[in-house]
Coordinates of C-alpha atoms in Angstrom, one line a residue:
Chain U
M1 CA -7.1 20.2 33.8
T2 CA -9.3 17.7 31.9
K3 CA -8.6 17.4 28.3
Q4 CA -10.8 19.4 26.1
H5 CA -12.6 17.3 23.3
A6 CA -13.9 18.8 20.1
N7 CA -17.7 18.9 19.8
W8 CA -17.5 18.5 16.1
S9 CA -15.6 16.3 13.7
P10 CA -14.4 17.3 10.3
Y11 CA -15.1 14.0 8.9
D12 CA -18.3 12.2 7.9
N13 CA -18.8 8.9 5.9
N14 CA -21.0 9.0 2.9
G15 CA -21.1 5.4 2.5
G16 CA -21.2 3.6 -1.1
S17 CA -19.0 0.9 -2.4
C18 CA -16.6 0.7 -5.4
V19 CA -15.2 -1.9 -7.4
A20 CA -12.5 -2.1 -10.2
I21 CA -11.4 -5.5 -12.2
A22 CA -8.4 -5.8 -14.7
G23 CA -8.4 -7.5 -18.0
S24 CA -6.1 -8.6 -20.6
D25 CA -6.9 -5.5 -22.6
Y26 CA -9.8 -3.6 -20.9
C27 CA -10.4 -2.3 -17.1
V28 CA -13.7 -2.2 -15.4
I29 CA -14.5 0.5 -12.9
A30 CA -17.8 0.6 -10.7
A31 CA -19.4 2.4 -8.2
D32 CA -23.0 2.9 -6.8
T33 CA -24.3 6.4 -7.0
R34 CA -26.1 6.4 -3.3
M35 CA -24.7 9.2 -1.0
S36 CA -25.8 8.9 2.6
T37 CA -25.1 10.4 6.1
G38 CA -26.2 8.2 9.1
Y39 CA -29.5 6.7 8.1
N40 CA -30.3 9.4 5.8
I41 CA -30.0 9.3 1.9
L42 CA -28.9 12.6 0.7
T43 CA -29.0 11.7 -3.2
R44 CA -29.4 8.5 -5.3
D45 CA -27.7 10.2 -8.1
Y46 CA -24.1 10.8 -7.1
S47 CA -21.0 9.8 -9.1
K48 CA -18.1 8.7 -7.3
I49 CA -16.0 8.0 -10.3
S50 CA -13.6 10.6 -11.9
H51 CA -11.7 10.4 -15.2
L52 CA -8.2 11.6 -14.1
A53 CA -6.7 11.1 -17.4
E54 CA -7.3 9.5 -20.9
K55 CA -6.5 5.9 -19.8
C56 CA -7.2 6.4 -15.9
V57 CA -10.2 6.3 -14.0
M58 CA -10.5 6.7 -10.1
A59 CA -13.5 5.7 -8.0
S60 CA -13.6 6.7 -4.4
S61 CA -15.9 6.1 -1.5
G62 CA -15.7 7.5 2.2
F63 CA -16.1 11.1 2.7
Q64 CA -17.3 12.7 -0.5
A65 CA -16.0 16.2 0.4
D66 CA -12.4 14.9 0.7
V67 CA -13.0 12.8 -2.4
K68 CA -13.9 15.7 -4.2
A69 CA -11.1 17.7 -3.1
L70 CA -8.6 14.9 -3.7
Q71 CA -10.3 14.7 -7.4
K72 CA -9.5 18.5 -8.1
V73 CA -5.8 18.2 -6.7
L74 CA -5.2 15.3 -9.1
S75 CA -7.0 16.8 -12.0
A76 CA -4.9 20.0 -11.5
R77 CA -1.6 18.1 -11.3
H78 CA -2.5 16.1 -14.3
L79 CA -3.2 19.3 -16.4
T80 CA 0.4 20.8 -15.0
Y81 CA 1.9 17.5 -16.2
Q82 CA 0.3 17.8 -19.6
H83 CA 1.6 21.5 -20.1
Q84 CA 5.2 20.2 -19.2
H85 CA 5.4 17.0 -20.9
N86 CA 3.1 17.4 -23.9
K87 CA 1.4 14.0 -22.9
Q88 CA -1.2 12.4 -20.8
M89 CA -0.1 10.8 -17.5
S90 CA 0.2 7.1 -17.9
C91 CA -2.0 5.2 -14.9
P92 CA 1.0 3.9 -13.2
A93 CA 2.3 7.5 -13.0
M94 CA -1.0 8.8 -11.8
A95 CA -1.1 5.8 -9.2
Q96 CA 2.2 6.9 -7.7
L97 CA 0.9 10.5 -7.7
L98 CA -2.2 9.5 -5.8
S99 CA -0.2 7.7 -3.3
N100 CA 1.9 10.6 -2.7
T101 CA -0.8 13.1 -2.6
L102 CA -2.5 10.8 0.1
Y103 CA 0.7 10.7 2.2
Y104 CA 1.2 14.7 2.1
K105 CA -2.0 14.6 4.5
R106 CA -0.6 11.9 6.6
F107 CA -1.6 13.8 9.8
F108 CA -4.8 14.9 8.6
P109 CA -5.8 12.2 6.0
Y110 CA -8.4 12.5 3.0
Y111 CA -11.1 9.9 4.2
S112 CA -11.2 8.4 0.9
F113 CA -10.9 4.9 0.0
N114 CA -9.9 4.5 -3.6
V115 CA -9.4 2.4 -6.5
L116 CA -7.6 3.3 -9.6
G117 CA -8.2 1.6 -12.8
G118 CA -6.7 2.0 -16.3
L119 CA -4.6 0.8 -19.3
D120 CA -0.9 0.4 -18.6
S121 CA 1.8 1.3 -21.4
E122 CA 1.2 -2.0 -23.0
G123 CA -2.5 -1.8 -23.3
K124 CA -3.1 -4.3 -20.4
G125 CA -5.7 -3.5 -17.5
C126 CA -4.5 -2.5 -14.3
V127 CA -5.9 -2.0 -11.0
F128 CA -4.4 -0.1 -8.1
T129 CA -5.8 -0.2 -4.6
Y130 CA -5.3 2.3 -1.8
D131 CA -5.9 2.8 2.0
A132 CA -6.7 6.4 3.2
V133 CA -2.9 7.4 3.5
G134 CA -1.5 6.3 0.2
S135 CA -0.1 2.7 0.6
Y136 CA -0.9 1.1 -2.8
E137 CA -0.5 -2.1 -4.6
R138 CA -1.2 -3.2 -8.4
V139 CA -3.8 -5.9 -8.1
G140 CA -5.9 -7.8 -10.6
Y141 CA -9.0 -6.6 -8.9
S142 CA -10.4 -4.8 -6.0
S143 CA -13.1 -3.3 -3.9
Q144 CA -13.2 -0.5 -1.4
G145 CA -15.9 1.0 0.7
S146 CA -18.9 0.2 2.8
G147 CA -19.8 -3.1 0.9
S148 CA -16.2 -4.1 0.2
T149 CA -16.1 -6.8 3.1
L150 CA -19.1 -8.3 1.1
I151 CA -17.7 -8.2 -2.3
M152 CA -14.2 -9.0 -2.0
P153 CA -14.5 -12.7 -0.8
F154 CA -17.0 -13.2 -3.7
L155 CA -14.4 -11.7 -6.3
D156 CA -11.5 -13.7 -4.5
N157 CA -13.7 -16.9 -5.0
Q158 CA -14.3 -15.9 -9.0
L159 CA -11.2 -14.2 -10.0
K160 CA -8.6 -15.1 -7.6
S161 CA -5.3 -15.1 -9.6
P162 CA -1.8 -16.2 -8.6
S163 CA -0.2 -13.9 -6.3
P164 CA 2.6 -11.5 -8.1
L165 CA 5.1 -12.4 -5.3
L166 CA 5.4 -16.0 -6.2
L167 CA 8.4 -17.3 -7.8
P168 CA 8.6 -18.6 -10.6
A169 CA 6.2 -15.5 -11.6
Q170 CA 2.7 -16.6 -12.9
D171 CA 0.4 -14.6 -15.0
A172 CA -2.0 -12.5 -12.7
V173 CA -4.6 -10.9 -15.3
T174 CA -8.0 -12.3 -15.2
P175 CA -9.0 -14.4 -18.2
L176 CA -12.5 -13.3 -18.2
S177 CA -13.8 -11.6 -21.4
E178 CA -15.0 -7.7 -21.1
A179 CA -18.6 -8.9 -21.1
E180 CA -18.3 -11.5 -18.6
A181 CA -16.5 -9.2 -16.1
V182 CA -19.2 -6.3 -16.6
D183 CA -21.7 -9.0 -15.7
L184 CA -19.6 -10.1 -12.6
V185 CA -19.7 -6.4 -11.6
K186 CA -23.5 -6.1 -11.8
T187 CA -23.9 -9.5 -10.1
V188 CA -21.6 -8.0 -7.1
F189 CA -23.3 -5.0 -6.7
A190 CA -26.8 -6.5 -6.7
S191 CA -25.6 -8.9 -4.1
A192 CA -23.9 -6.1 -1.9
T193 CA -27.3 -4.0 -2.2
E194 CA -29.0 -6.7 -0.5
R195 CA -27.0 -6.7 2.5
D196 CA -25.3 -3.3 2.8
I197 CA -27.6 -0.3 3.6
Y198 CA -25.1 2.1 2.3
T199 CA -25.1 0.6 -1.2
G200 CA -28.0 1.0 -3.6
D201 CA -30.1 3.1 -6.0
K202 CA -27.9 2.8 -9.3
V203 CA -24.5 1.4 -10.4
E204 CA -22.4 3.3 -12.7
I205 CA -19.9 1.1 -14.6
V206 CA -17.1 2.6 -16.5
I207 CA -15.4 0.3 -19.3
L208 CA -12.0 1.4 -20.4
N209 CA -10.3 -0.3 -23.6
A210 CA -8.4 0.3 -26.7
G211 CA -11.7 1.8 -28.2
G212 CA -11.6 4.4 -25.5
I213 CA -14.3 4.8 -22.6
H214 CA -17.9 3.6 -22.3
R215 CA -20.4 4.4 -19.4
E216 CA -23.3 2.6 -18.4
F217 CA -25.7 2.5 -15.6
M218 CA -27.9 -0.4 -14.0
D219 CA -30.7 0.1 -11.3
L220 CA -30.3 -1.2 -8.0
R221 CA -32.7 -1.7 -5.1
K222 CA -33.7 1.8 -3.6
D223 CA -34.5 0.6 -0.1
Chain G
M1 CA 13.3 19.6 13.4
L2 CA 11.0 18.0 10.8
D3 CA 12.5 16.5 7.7
T4 CA 10.8 18.2 5.0
T5 CA 12.9 17.2 1.8
A6 CA 9.8 14.8 0.9
L7 CA 7.3 17.2 1.0
E8 CA 6.1 19.8 -1.7
S9 CA 5.9 23.3 -1.1
F10 CA 2.6 24.8 -2.1
P11 CA 2.6 28.4 -3.2
S12 CA 0.7 30.7 -0.8
L13 CA -2.9 31.4 -2.3
I14 CA -3.3 34.5 -0.2
S15 CA -0.5 36.8 -1.3
H16 CA 0.1 37.1 -5.2
G17 CA -3.3 35.1 -6.5
I18 CA -2.3 32.3 -8.8
N19 CA 1.3 31.1 -8.9
V20 CA 2.9 29.4 -11.9
A21 CA 3.7 26.1 -10.9
G22 CA 7.2 25.1 -9.9
E23 CA 7.9 28.6 -8.0
I24 CA 8.6 27.9 -4.5
S25 CA 7.3 30.9 -2.2
A26 CA 5.9 29.0 0.9
P27 CA 8.2 27.1 3.2
P28 CA 7.3 23.4 2.9
S29 CA 4.9 21.9 5.7
F30 CA 2.5 18.7 6.3
Q31 CA -0.9 20.2 6.8
L32 CA -2.0 20.0 10.6
P33 CA -5.4 20.5 11.7
N34 CA -6.6 23.4 13.7
S35 CA -7.2 21.6 16.8
N36 CA -6.9 22.1 20.4
D37 CA -6.4 18.7 21.0
F38 CA -3.6 17.5 18.6
D39 CA -3.0 14.2 20.4
G40 CA -6.5 13.3 20.7
F41 CA -7.1 14.1 17.0
V42 CA -4.0 12.2 15.8
K43 CA -5.2 9.3 17.9
E44 CA -8.6 9.2 16.3
T45 CA -7.4 9.7 12.8
I46 CA -5.1 6.7 13.5
Q47 CA -8.0 4.6 14.3
M48 CA -9.7 5.6 11.4
V49 CA -6.8 5.1 9.1
K50 CA -5.9 1.8 10.8
P51 CA -2.7 1.1 9.4
A52 CA -2.0 -2.3 8.3
K53 CA -0.2 -4.1 11.1
G54 CA 0.3 -7.4 11.9
T55 CA 3.4 -8.9 10.0
T56 CA 6.5 -11.2 10.1
T57 CA 9.5 -10.1 8.8
L58 CA 13.0 -11.3 9.3
A59 CA 16.6 -10.8 8.1
F60 CA 20.0 -12.2 9.0
I61 CA 23.8 -11.9 8.2
F62 CA 25.7 -14.9 7.4
K63 CA 29.0 -16.0 5.5
E64 CA 27.8 -15.5 1.9
G65 CA 25.8 -12.3 2.5
V66 CA 22.4 -11.1 4.0
M67 CA 19.2 -13.1 3.8
V68 CA 15.8 -11.2 3.9
A69 CA 12.4 -12.7 4.3
A70 CA 8.7 -11.6 4.8
D71 CA 5.2 -12.7 4.5
S72 CA 2.6 -10.7 2.6
R73 CA -0.4 -10.1 4.5
A74 CA -2.0 -6.8 5.3
S75 CA -4.7 -6.8 8.0
M76 CA -7.1 -3.7 9.0
G77 CA -8.4 -4.9 12.3
G78 CA -9.6 -8.1 11.8
Y79 CA -10.1 -8.1 8.2
I80 CA -7.5 -9.1 5.8
S81 CA -6.9 -6.1 3.2
S82 CA -4.6 -7.9 1.2
Q83 CA -2.6 -11.2 0.8
S84 CA -0.1 -10.0 -1.6
V85 CA 1.7 -6.7 -0.1
K86 CA 5.1 -6.4 -1.3
K87 CA 6.8 -6.2 2.4
I88 CA 10.5 -6.4 0.9
I89 CA 11.1 -3.0 -0.6
E90 CA 14.0 -2.6 -3.2
I91 CA 15.8 0.5 -2.3
N92 CA 18.3 0.3 -4.9
P93 CA 20.0 -2.8 -6.7
Y94 CA 22.4 -3.5 -3.7
M95 CA 19.9 -2.6 -0.4
L96 CA 16.7 -3.8 0.7
G97 CA 14.2 -2.5 3.4
T98 CA 11.3 -4.5 5.1
M99 CA 7.9 -3.3 6.0
A100 CA 6.1 -3.6 9.2
G101 CA 3.8 -1.3 10.7
G102 CA 2.0 1.5 8.6
A103 CA 2.0 0.3 5.2
A104 CA 1.9 3.9 3.8
D105 CA 4.4 5.1 6.2
C106 CA 6.9 2.3 5.3
Q107 CA 6.2 2.7 1.5
F108 CA 6.6 6.4 1.6
W109 CA 9.6 6.5 3.6
H110 CA 11.6 3.9 1.8
R111 CA 11.0 5.2 -1.5
N112 CA 12.3 8.7 -0.1
L113 CA 15.4 7.0 1.2
G114 CA 16.0 5.4 -2.1
I115 CA 15.9 9.0 -3.6
K116 CA 18.4 10.2 -0.8
C117 CA 20.6 7.3 -1.5
R118 CA 20.6 8.3 -5.5
L119 CA 21.1 11.9 -4.6
H120 CA 24.1 10.8 -2.4
E121 CA 25.7 8.6 -5.3
L122 CA 25.3 11.4 -7.5
A123 CA 26.8 14.0 -5.2
N124 CA 29.9 11.9 -3.8
K125 CA 30.4 9.6 -6.8
R126 CA 30.2 6.6 -4.7
R127 CA 27.4 4.2 -3.2
I128 CA 26.0 5.0 0.2
S129 CA 26.9 2.5 2.8
V130 CA 24.1 0.6 4.8
T131 CA 25.4 2.6 7.9
G132 CA 24.6 5.9 6.1
A133 CA 21.3 4.9 4.5
S134 CA 19.7 3.5 7.8
K135 CA 21.1 6.8 9.6
L136 CA 19.3 8.8 6.9
L137 CA 16.3 7.0 7.8
A138 CA 16.4 6.9 11.4
N139 CA 16.9 10.7 11.5
I140 CA 13.9 11.6 9.2
L141 CA 11.8 9.1 11.6
Y142 CA 13.1 10.5 14.8
S143 CA 11.9 13.9 13.6
Y144 CA 8.5 12.6 13.3
R145 CA 8.4 10.9 16.8
G146 CA 5.5 11.0 18.6
M147 CA 3.1 12.1 15.7
G148 CA 1.8 8.6 15.0
S149 CA 3.6 7.2 12.3
S150 CA 4.5 3.3 12.8
V151 CA 7.4 2.0 11.2
G152 CA 9.5 -1.1 12.0
T153 CA 12.2 -1.8 9.3
M154 CA 15.4 -3.6 8.7
I155 CA 17.9 -2.1 6.2
A156 CA 20.0 -4.8 4.6
G157 CA 22.6 -4.4 2.0
W158 CA 25.8 -5.2 0.8
D159 CA 28.6 -2.4 0.8
E160 CA 32.2 -1.8 0.8
T161 CA 32.7 -3.4 4.2
G162 CA 30.7 -6.3 3.4
P163 CA 27.2 -7.2 4.4
G164 CA 25.2 -5.0 6.6
L165 CA 21.8 -5.2 8.6
Y166 CA 20.3 -2.4 10.6
Y167 CA 17.1 -2.4 12.6
V168 CA 15.3 1.1 12.4
D169 CA 11.8 2.2 13.9
S170 CA 9.5 5.1 14.3
E171 CA 10.4 5.6 17.8
G172 CA 13.7 6.6 16.8
G173 CA 15.6 3.6 17.7
R174 CA 18.5 2.3 15.2
L175 CA 20.5 -0.9 15.9
K176 CA 23.0 -2.5 14.4
G177 CA 22.8 -6.6 14.2
N178 CA 23.3 -9.8 12.6
R179 CA 19.8 -11.2 13.3
F180 CA 16.3 -9.4 13.5
S181 CA 12.9 -10.4 13.2
V182 CA 10.2 -7.7 13.2
G183 CA 6.3 -8.0 13.5
S184 CA 3.6 -9.7 15.4
G185 CA 4.9 -13.2 14.1
S186 CA 8.4 -12.2 15.2
P187 CA 8.4 -14.4 18.4
Y188 CA 7.6 -17.3 16.3
A189 CA 10.0 -16.6 13.6
Y190 CA 12.8 -16.1 16.2
G191 CA 12.3 -19.4 17.7
V192 CA 13.0 -21.3 14.4
L193 CA 15.5 -18.8 13.2
D194 CA 17.6 -18.9 16.4
S195 CA 17.6 -22.7 16.9
G196 CA 18.7 -23.2 13.0
Y197 CA 21.1 -20.4 12.6
K198 CA 24.8 -20.9 11.9
Y199 CA 27.2 -18.4 10.6
D200 CA 28.6 -21.0 7.9
M201 CA 25.7 -21.9 6.1
S202 CA 25.4 -21.9 2.2
V203 CA 23.0 -19.7 0.5
E204 CA 20.5 -22.6 -0.4
E205 CA 20.5 -23.6 3.6
A206 CA 20.1 -19.9 4.5
S207 CA 17.1 -19.6 2.3
E208 CA 15.4 -22.5 3.5
L209 CA 15.8 -21.5 7.3
A210 CA 14.4 -17.9 6.3
R211 CA 11.4 -19.5 4.7
R212 CA 10.8 -22.2 7.2
A213 CA 10.8 -19.3 9.8
I214 CA 8.4 -17.2 7.9
Y215 CA 6.0 -20.4 7.4
H216 CA 6.0 -21.1 11.0
A217 CA 5.2 -17.7 12.0
T218 CA 2.3 -17.7 9.5
F219 CA 1.3 -20.9 11.0
R220 CA 0.5 -19.8 14.4
D221 CA 0.1 -16.0 13.8
G222 CA -3.4 -15.0 12.3
A223 CA -1.9 -11.5 11.3
S224 CA 0.6 -13.1 9.3
G225 CA 0.1 -15.0 6.0
G226 CA 0.0 -14.8 2.1
V227 CA 3.2 -15.5 0.4
A228 CA 6.6 -16.1 2.1
S229 CA 9.4 -14.2 0.0
V230 CA 13.0 -14.6 0.4
Y231 CA 15.6 -12.4 -1.1
Y232 CA 19.5 -12.8 -0.9
V233 CA 21.9 -9.7 -0.9
G234 CA 25.4 -10.6 -1.7
P235 CA 28.7 -8.9 -3.5
T236 CA 26.9 -8.9 -6.8
G237 CA 23.6 -7.4 -5.9
R238 CA 20.2 -8.5 -4.6
K239 CA 18.2 -11.4 -6.0
K240 CA 14.6 -13.0 -5.2
L241 CA 15.5 -16.7 -4.3
S242 CA 11.8 -17.8 -3.7
G243 CA 8.1 -16.9 -3.4
D244 CA 5.8 -19.6 -1.9
D245 CA 2.2 -19.5 -0.9
V246 CA 2.5 -20.7 2.8
G247 CA -0.8 -22.7 2.4
E248 CA 1.2 -25.0 0.0
L249 CA 4.3 -24.7 2.3
H250 CA 2.2 -26.3 4.7
Y251 CA 1.7 -29.5 2.8
H252 CA 5.3 -29.4 1.9
Y253 CA 6.5 -29.6 5.3
N254 CA 3.6 -31.8 6.5
P255 CA 3.0 -34.1 3.8
V256 CA -0.3 -35.9 3.8
T257 CA 0.4 -39.7 4.2
P258 CA -2.7 -41.8 2.9
S259 CA -4.0 -43.8 6.1
T260 CA -4.7 -47.2 5.7
V261 CA -8.6 -47.9 6.4
E262 CA -9.5 -51.0 8.6

């Protein structure tokens, strides 16, 4: 008897790119706002960024329905945490929660490629990068999504910092100022838009620092 | 039977409406897709997930204790997704685990193992043995055999009986041994490790052997690279001995001599 193959897939890829950069006292998280399916653009104005906790922001690309479900699960868990502990979740704690949430669906994964950015308990910028099933790592910068193979080498060139695994340990946070980092993000998205069909329209940039949260937009090519 | 201690139990949404978080009503389980062809579906998701494979890890027992070393590269197909992955996982202050295969699988189950080891300490008022810890992990992985997780790990530690080293994988295998290397770069690492190994080595000699074995594997295996980390586990616990970028190690082992121009 021949094996039956499914005539539909529960997954789709809505494209898009996300980037996050950690600085000494800030964190920049950015994502484009184009949502596509195949060669069609569904909308030019879709936010891939979710403000999970006071000092913790997540940007996710991939299948946006799974991303939305994931954001809702994390948001609900954060609310529970606030009720039980009378405080906001720290960014490293949220990072572990996201990892576990992703792994609980190990055999039916969330098709969601995430970067988590925020400030740790010392006020230093931190970025966590994930694969679709929850393996994660704290890094100084990261990109995910359809443009990540274009963006990552450029960030390596501009921001490459000594590996946290080296002994003796070396400082890994980028020396860039906040304004320079935002400029770098804008440059990176402009370049990725040129060569990736799924990235474009607008880039949403979120900046987290001691003063709070600040959001800005920049137009990208719409073709 | 699947090991479900790692899972949360989610209250059933159908029967009593909204449940206060913390009340356990439904039995814990992994969500499975409603598919006629589970194997095919799992195969496709594995392709989609493309777990980070390609690695070199090694561990060996010698006179002074256990030496554990690994590279730090994670690859997704041909793309290097990270050069700074922690492949040596600290389960507790006297036990280490290595990561090879699916990064998420290794991270999650090693953390779960650490939790189980701590619970054992609290319940029995003594540390768990390396034999016991490796058995716990092997049993968990065996219960998920055939479902597509990919774990090739070594559990190394020091307990009451001295140094301990076990190899555990997601096929359900568990082997006790003195010398192991796991990953795509392991053939190269074995070559260096086996030819240089002596039981009566000092800690310095052993760490240099481990570092060199990882370096040679990263040189020849495209899926291994980054930073070569070396850890030591002895009677007083674990200690990180070195972390060297393999690009720089290349010139350490192959110094550039200025050539005379005629």
